[in-house]
Short mmCIF file of C-alpha atoms in Angstrom, two decimals:
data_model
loop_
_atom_site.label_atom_id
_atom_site.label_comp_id
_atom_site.label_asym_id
_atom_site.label_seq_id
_atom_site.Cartn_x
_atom_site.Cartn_y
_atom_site.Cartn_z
CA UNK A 855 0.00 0.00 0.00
CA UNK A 856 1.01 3.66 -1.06
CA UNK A 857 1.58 6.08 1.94
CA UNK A 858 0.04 9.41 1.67
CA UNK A 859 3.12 11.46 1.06
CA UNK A 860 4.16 9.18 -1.68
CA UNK A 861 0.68 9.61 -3.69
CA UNK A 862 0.95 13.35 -3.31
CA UNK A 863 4.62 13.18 -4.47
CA UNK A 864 2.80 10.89 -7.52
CA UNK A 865 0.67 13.93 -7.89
CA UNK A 866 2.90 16.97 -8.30
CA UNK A 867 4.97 14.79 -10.37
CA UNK A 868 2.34 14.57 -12.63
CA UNK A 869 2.01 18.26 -13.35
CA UNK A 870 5.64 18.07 -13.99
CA UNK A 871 6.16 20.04 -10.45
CA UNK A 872 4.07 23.12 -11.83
CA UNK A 873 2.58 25.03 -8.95
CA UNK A 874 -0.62 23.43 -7.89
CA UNK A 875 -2.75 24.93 -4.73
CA UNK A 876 -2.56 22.85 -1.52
CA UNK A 877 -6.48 22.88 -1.72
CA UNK A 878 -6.49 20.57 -5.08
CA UNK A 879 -3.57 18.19 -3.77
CA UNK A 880 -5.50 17.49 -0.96
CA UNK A 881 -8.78 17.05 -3.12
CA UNK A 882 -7.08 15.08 -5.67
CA UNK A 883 -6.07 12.81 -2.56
CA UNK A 884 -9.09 12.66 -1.40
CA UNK A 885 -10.86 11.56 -4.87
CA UNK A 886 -7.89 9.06 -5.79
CA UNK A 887 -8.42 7.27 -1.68
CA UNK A 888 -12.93 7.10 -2.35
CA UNK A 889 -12.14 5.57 -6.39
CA UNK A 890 -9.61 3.09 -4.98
CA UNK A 891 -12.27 2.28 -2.16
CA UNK A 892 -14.59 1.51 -5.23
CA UNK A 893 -12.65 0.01 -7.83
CA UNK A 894 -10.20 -2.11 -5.65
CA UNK A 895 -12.18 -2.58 -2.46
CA UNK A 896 -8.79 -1.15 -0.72
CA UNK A 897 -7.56 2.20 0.84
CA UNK A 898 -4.68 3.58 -1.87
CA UNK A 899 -3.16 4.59 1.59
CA UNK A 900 -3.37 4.50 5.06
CA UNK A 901 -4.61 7.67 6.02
CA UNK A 902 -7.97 9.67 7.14
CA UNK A 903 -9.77 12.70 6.04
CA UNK A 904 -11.48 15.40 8.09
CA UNK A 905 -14.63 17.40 6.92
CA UNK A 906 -13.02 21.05 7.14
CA UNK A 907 -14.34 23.72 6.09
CA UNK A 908 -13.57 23.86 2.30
CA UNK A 909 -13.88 20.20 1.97
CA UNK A 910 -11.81 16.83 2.84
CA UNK A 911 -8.57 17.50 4.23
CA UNK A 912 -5.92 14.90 5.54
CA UNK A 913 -4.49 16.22 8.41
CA UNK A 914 -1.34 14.63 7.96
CA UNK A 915 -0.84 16.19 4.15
CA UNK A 916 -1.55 19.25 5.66
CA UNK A 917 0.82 19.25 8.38
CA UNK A 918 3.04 18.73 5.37
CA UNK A 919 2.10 22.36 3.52
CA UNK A 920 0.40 24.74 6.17
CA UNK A 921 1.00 27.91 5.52
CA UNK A 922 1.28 27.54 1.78
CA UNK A 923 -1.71 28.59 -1.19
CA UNK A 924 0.15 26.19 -3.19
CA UNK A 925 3.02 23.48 -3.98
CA UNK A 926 5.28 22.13 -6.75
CA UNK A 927 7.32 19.53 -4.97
CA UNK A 928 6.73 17.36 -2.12
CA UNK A 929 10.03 15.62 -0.20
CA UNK A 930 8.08 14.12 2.10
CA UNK A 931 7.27 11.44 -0.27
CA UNK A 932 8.44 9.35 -3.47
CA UNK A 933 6.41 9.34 -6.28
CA UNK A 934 8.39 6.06 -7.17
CA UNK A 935 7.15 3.99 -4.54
CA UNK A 936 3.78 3.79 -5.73
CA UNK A 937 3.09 0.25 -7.31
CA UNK A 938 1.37 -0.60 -10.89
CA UNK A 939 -2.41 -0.80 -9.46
CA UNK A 940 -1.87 2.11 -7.54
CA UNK A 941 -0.73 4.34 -10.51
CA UNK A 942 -3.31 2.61 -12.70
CA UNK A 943 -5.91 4.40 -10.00
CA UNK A 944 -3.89 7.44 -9.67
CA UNK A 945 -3.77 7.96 -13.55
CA UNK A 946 -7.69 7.99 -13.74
CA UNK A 947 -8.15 9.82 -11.53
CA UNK A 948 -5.67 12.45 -12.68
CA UNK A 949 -7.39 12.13 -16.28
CA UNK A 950 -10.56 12.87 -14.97
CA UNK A 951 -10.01 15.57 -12.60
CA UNK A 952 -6.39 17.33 -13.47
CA UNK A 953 -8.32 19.96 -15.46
CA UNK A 954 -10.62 21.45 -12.58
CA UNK A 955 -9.16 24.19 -9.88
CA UNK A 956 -9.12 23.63 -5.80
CA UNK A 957 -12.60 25.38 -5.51
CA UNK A 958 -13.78 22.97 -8.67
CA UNK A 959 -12.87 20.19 -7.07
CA UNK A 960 -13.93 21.07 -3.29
CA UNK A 961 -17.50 22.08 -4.69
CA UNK A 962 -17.84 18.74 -5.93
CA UNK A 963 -16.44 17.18 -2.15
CA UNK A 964 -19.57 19.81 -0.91
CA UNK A 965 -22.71 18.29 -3.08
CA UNK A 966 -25.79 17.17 -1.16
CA UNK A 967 -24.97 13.78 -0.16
CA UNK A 968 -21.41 13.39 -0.38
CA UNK A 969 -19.21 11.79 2.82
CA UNK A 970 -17.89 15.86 3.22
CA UNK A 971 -21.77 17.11 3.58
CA UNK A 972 -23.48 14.39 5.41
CA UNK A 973 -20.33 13.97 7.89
CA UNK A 974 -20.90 17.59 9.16
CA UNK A 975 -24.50 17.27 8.98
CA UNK A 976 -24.49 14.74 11.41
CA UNK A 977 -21.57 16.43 13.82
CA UNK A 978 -24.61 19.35 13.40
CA UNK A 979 -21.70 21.53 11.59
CA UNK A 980 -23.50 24.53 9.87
CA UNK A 981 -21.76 25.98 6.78
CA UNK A 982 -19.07 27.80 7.32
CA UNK A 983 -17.61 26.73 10.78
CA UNK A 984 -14.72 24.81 11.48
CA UNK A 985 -14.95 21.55 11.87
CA UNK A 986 -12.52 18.26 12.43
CA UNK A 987 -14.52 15.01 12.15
CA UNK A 988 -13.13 12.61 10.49
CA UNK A 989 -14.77 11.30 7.65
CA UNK A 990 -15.71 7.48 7.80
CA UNK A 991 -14.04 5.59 5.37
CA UNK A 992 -17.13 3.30 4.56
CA UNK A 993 -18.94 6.94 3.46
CA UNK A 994 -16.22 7.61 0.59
CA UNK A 995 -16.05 3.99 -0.43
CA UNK A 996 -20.31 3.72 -0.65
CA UNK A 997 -19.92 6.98 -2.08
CA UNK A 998 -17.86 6.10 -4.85
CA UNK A 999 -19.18 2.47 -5.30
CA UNK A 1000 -22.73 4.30 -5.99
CA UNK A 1001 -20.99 6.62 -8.50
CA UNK A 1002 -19.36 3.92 -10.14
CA UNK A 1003 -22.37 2.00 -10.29
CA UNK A 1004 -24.36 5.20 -12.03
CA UNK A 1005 -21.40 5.51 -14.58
CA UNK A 1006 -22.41 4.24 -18.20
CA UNK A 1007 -20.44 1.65 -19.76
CA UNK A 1008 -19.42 0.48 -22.92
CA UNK A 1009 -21.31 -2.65 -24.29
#
């Protein structure tokens, strides 16, 4: 299994270590741990999410970049060390996603319905306030497993 650090290394290295904002590294991390929950029944990595304010947030990726609007490297981690099925996951999601900004991405994390919403629904969170509950990992993974489920397919 990946560790966080090294799929965020993954990511930067995919935008050739072009500034991206913190916000959509820790969305993209996000999106790339609730498809592996759905496509591989298995975490991509070993970490949890918290329903902040703008969205999912890993505290330990942020620990990483507080402080910063955005990064282009990450030494914490080596995008190297993830394996073939990870990347195979990773490279999806980056296809599908790489195009859309922080707030893109974090407005999707804030639909109706999603882990992000009905987490701080039920902690009784109202827009806009802080908030640090983590998100349960069998949310994101029935999450995704519904929106793979709902995604046409070629016959």
């Amino acid at each position: 299994m990946a560790n966080l650090n090294d799929v965020a290394a993954y990511v930067l290295q995919h935008f050739r270590n072009q500034s991206i904002s913190t916000m959509k590294l820790q969305k993209l991390c996000y999106i790339a741990q609730g498809w592996s929950l759905a496509l591989r029944r298995r975490r991509l990595f070993d970490a949890h999410f918290e329903a902040w304010r703008n969205g999912p947030v890993a505290p330990g990726l942020y620990a990483n970049h507080r402080g910063k609007y955005s990064v282009s490297s990450w030494p914490w981690g080596d995008h190297k060390a993830i394996e073939l099925d990870e990347r195979i996951v990773l490279d999806a999601v980056l296809a599908n996603y790489e195009a859309l900004t922080g707030p893109q991405l974090s407005a999707l994390t804030h639909k109706p319905g999603t882990p992000w919403s009905l987490t701080r629904a039920e902690a009784g969170v109202l827009d806009g306030e802080a908030c640090q509950v983590e998100i349960s990992e069998s949310l994101i993974a029935e999450h995704y497993s519904n929106a793979l489920e709902a995604t046409p397919r070629d016959r």
